[in-house]
Amino acid sequence: MVMKVLVLGGGGREHALIWKIAKSTQVSQVYSVPGNAGIGQMAGVECYQVDVGKNFAGLIEFSKKKKIDLTVVGPEAPLVNGMVDAFEAAGLHILGPTQSAAKIEGSKVWAKELMERYAIPTAPFKVFDSVASAMTYLTEQNRFPIVVKADGLTGGKGAIVCGNLMEATTAVVQMMVDKEWGDAGNRVVIEDYLDGEEASFIVLTDGVNVVPLASSQDHKAIYEGGPNTGGMGAYSPAPVVTPEMHERIMREIIKPTITAMVDEGRLYRGVLYAGLMITADGPKVLEYNCRCGDPETQPIMVRLESDIVPALLACIDGTLDQVNLKWNDKAAVCVVMASGGYPGQYEKGKVITGLDAVGTMEDVVVFHSGTALDTQGQFVTAGGRVLGVTALGEDIRRAQLRAYQAVDLIKFEDEYHRTDIAWRAINR
Ligand code: AMP
Ligand code: GLY
């Protein structure tokens, strides 16, 4: 079968997915909505601006007109808002959880209560729907650090590790009073701080069978100890996920979660991402996401040797037990180049140079996030995270060196990147 695939989203994650999907022998054409300037330059890929429309009607119309055989959704919001339900009702093939299953990311309160019901390891927590009760709890506990989380979607910015009562108060006010993330802050979760090393454990599932992707680790903070962003870099594999730990994560977290979703009548199909803390006491869930990680997907796709498309189709068909993914033994490191000021205010429209030089480097792939073309056809910045520079190497150290060699060649005004991506893996 020769298929047309639509990928929704326009970040580095989507560029990496499209890069991999476009290599499939089963795919003749990829459509990207809305995409970005980097995606738009790929052979066999077309970007479109489509008005999503009420209940995704605009996207459904687009998919029918283009005769799309498979739709892959990058970001969480459309999934949490029922895009899969709408596409399936229209008779279209789409990969991802239904709205009721995507609640695992859409509501942190619901996800925490699910873990509690099914004894899936996570930090002890309490839920609050008023500032007064949250403040009483924080004062009584008087135990720091502690973590305050908004219930709903916040673009990865709604979990705040608070070092003292003042910081915790600020976090609660920001969420519940100032409504920084709107209704997402109507309720908050306050949970115990977990000590350990983080890992992103992402799997494909057809609702019953599970195929894990390679392990990875991202760097959420803008600099070590600084505020969280969407992610400033990532690497794969994550050495903290040893073969024994991998087995424990599957047994104690992933499989119980998939089974729990069946028991809840919310069969979970698509990508499930468990954000984990590997503690002295074993792996614990920090959060679930209902989609691929960004930037984690960038090093992961670069390491994936198998065709991804049969695996995606098997998630929909319920035949994932017949899928086996092969991974490159090399390590991959992705360094995000961002606009100065991100995750706060930043300027756009800065001309990006050096991409051609990096384009000739072996074992380096540059995925675009916030980029656009100006009237002269030059790449310019158009978002907070601009590029993900991803390199393969014999080990993490060599992959890191290679990635930074490429980063050094790329320039734009006020460019910012972390200089320490993968330090934890290298220090081990
Ligand atoms: P989340 O959005 O829930 O994954 O949280 C974002 C980040 O906050 C995580 O990647 C961790 O770095 C940190 N974090 C969240 N929950 C905890 C916790 N219970 N203990 C320590 N750090 C946490
Ligand atoms: N890199 C974190 C996330 O995608 O949620």
PDB file of N, CA, C and O in Angstrom, residues 146-150 157-162 167 170-171 174-175 181 228:
ATOM      1  N   ILE A 146       8.562  21.085  47.882  1.00  0.00           N
ATOM      2  CA  ILE A 146       7.283  20.425  47.632  1.00  0.00           C
ATOM      3  C   ILE A 146       6.876  20.843  46.213  1.00  0.00           C
ATOM      4  O   ILE A 146       7.399  21.844  45.702  1.00  0.00           O
ATOM      5  N   VAL A 147       5.995  20.084  45.575  1.00  0.00           N
ATOM      6  CA  VAL A 147       5.687  20.377  44.170  1.00  0.00           C
ATOM      7  C   VAL A 147       4.215  20.735  44.003  1.00  0.00           C
ATOM      8  O   VAL A 147       3.334  20.014  44.462  1.00  0.00           O
ATOM      9  N   VAL A 148       3.967  21.888  43.375  1.00  0.00           N
ATOM     10  CA  VAL A 148       2.602  22.367  43.121  1.00  0.00           C
ATOM     11  C   VAL A 148       2.333  22.228  41.625  1.00  0.00           C
ATOM     12  O   VAL A 148       3.136  22.694  40.802  1.00  0.00           O
ATOM     13  N   LYS A 149       1.220  21.569  41.275  1.00  0.00           N
ATOM     14  CA  LYS A 149       0.913  21.329  39.860  1.00  0.00           C
ATOM     15  C   LYS A 149      -0.514  21.749  39.526  1.00  0.00           C
ATOM     16  O   LYS A 149      -1.452  21.382  40.233  1.00  0.00           O
ATOM     17  N   ALA A 150      -0.656  22.465  38.428  1.00  0.00           N
ATOM     18  CA  ALA A 150      -1.996  22.792  37.927  1.00  0.00           C
ATOM     19  C   ALA A 150      -2.613  21.513  37.365  1.00  0.00           C
ATOM     20  O   ALA A 150      -1.914  20.685  36.777  1.00  0.00           O
ATOM     21  N   LYS A 157       4.456  23.849  31.612  1.00  0.00           N
ATOM     22  CA  LYS A 157       4.992  24.854  32.539  1.00  0.00           C
ATOM     23  C   LYS A 157       4.272  24.875  33.885  1.00  0.00           C
ATOM     24  O   LYS A 157       4.602  25.670  34.763  1.00  0.00           O
ATOM     25  N   GLY A 158       3.297  23.996  34.068  1.00  0.00           N
ATOM     26  CA  GLY A 158       2.435  24.065  35.254  1.00  0.00           C
ATOM     27  C   GLY A 158       2.823  23.165  36.413  1.00  0.00           C
ATOM     28  O   GLY A 158       2.002  22.905  37.284  1.00  0.00           O
ATOM     29  N   ALA A 159       4.078  22.687  36.436  1.00  0.00           N
ATOM     30  CA  ALA A 159       4.552  21.928  37.604  1.00  0.00           C
ATOM     31  C   ALA A 159       5.691  22.717  38.207  1.00  0.00           C
ATOM     32  O   ALA A 159       6.696  22.949  37.542  1.00  0.00           O
ATOM     33  N   ILE A 160       5.512  23.169  39.443  1.00  0.00           N
ATOM     34  CA  ILE A 160       6.514  24.058  40.021  1.00  0.00           C
ATOM     35  C   ILE A 160       7.078  23.445  41.302  1.00  0.00           C
ATOM     36  O   ILE A 160       6.344  23.131  42.236  1.00  0.00           O
ATOM     37  N   VAL A 161       8.397  23.240  41.282  1.00  0.00           N
ATOM     38  CA  VAL A 161       9.087  22.722  42.462  1.00  0.00           C
ATOM     39  C   VAL A 161       9.376  23.927  43.356  1.00  0.00           C
ATOM     40  O   VAL A 161      10.042  24.874  42.933  1.00  0.00           O
ATOM     41  N   CYS A 162       8.830  23.899  44.589  1.00  0.00           N
ATOM     42  CA  CYS A 162       8.911  25.064  45.468  1.00  0.00           C
ATOM     43  C   CYS A 162       9.846  24.789  46.639  1.00  0.00           C
ATOM     44  O   CYS A 162       9.667  23.803  47.362  1.00  0.00           O
ATOM     45  N   GLU A 167       7.633  30.503  47.864  1.00  0.00           N
ATOM     46  CA  GLU A 167       7.560  30.034  46.473  1.00  0.00           C
ATOM     47  C   GLU A 167       6.281  29.232  46.235  1.00  0.00           C
ATOM     48  O   GLU A 167       5.650  29.340  45.175  1.00  0.00           O
ATOM     49  N   THR A 170       3.395  31.601  45.968  1.00  0.00           N
ATOM     50  CA  THR A 170       3.414  32.244  44.650  1.00  0.00           C
ATOM     51  C   THR A 170       2.841  31.296  43.590  1.00  0.00           C
ATOM     52  O   THR A 170       2.047  31.707  42.737  1.00  0.00           O
ATOM     53  N   ALA A 171       3.235  30.014  43.662  1.00  0.00           N
ATOM     54  CA  ALA A 171       2.763  29.036  42.674  1.00  0.00           C
ATOM     55  C   ALA A 171       1.248  28.870  42.763  1.00  0.00           C
ATOM     56  O   ALA A 171       0.548  28.859  41.738  1.00  0.00           O
ATOM     57  N   GLN A 174      -0.453  32.021  41.442  1.00  0.00           N
ATOM     58  CA  GLN A 174      -0.290  32.071  39.987  1.00  0.00           C
ATOM     59  C   GLN A 174      -1.336  31.170  39.308  1.00  0.00           C
ATOM     60  O   GLN A 174      -1.956  31.547  38.325  1.00  0.00           O
ATOM     61  N   MET A 175      -1.548  29.985  39.870  1.00  0.00           N
ATOM     62  CA  MET A 175      -2.471  29.031  39.249  1.00  0.00           C
ATOM     63  C   MET A 175      -3.927  29.322  39.573  1.00  0.00           C
ATOM     64  O   MET A 175      -4.775  29.356  38.690  1.00  0.00           O
ATOM     65  N   TRP A 181      -2.963  29.948  33.778  1.00  0.00           N
ATOM     66  CA  TRP A 181      -3.307  28.951  32.750  1.00  0.00           C
ATOM     67  C   TRP A 181      -4.813  28.710  32.717  1.00  0.00           C
ATOM     68  O   TRP A 181      -5.273  27.590  32.463  1.00  0.00           O
ATOM     69  N   ASN A 228      11.252  26.077  34.154  1.00  0.00           N
ATOM     70  CA  ASN A 228      11.021  25.041  33.156  1.00  0.00           C
ATOM     71  C   ASN A 228      10.564  25.624  31.821  1.00  0.00           C
ATOM     72  O   ASN A 228       9.893  26.647  31.766  1.00  0.00           O
TER      73      ASN A 228
END
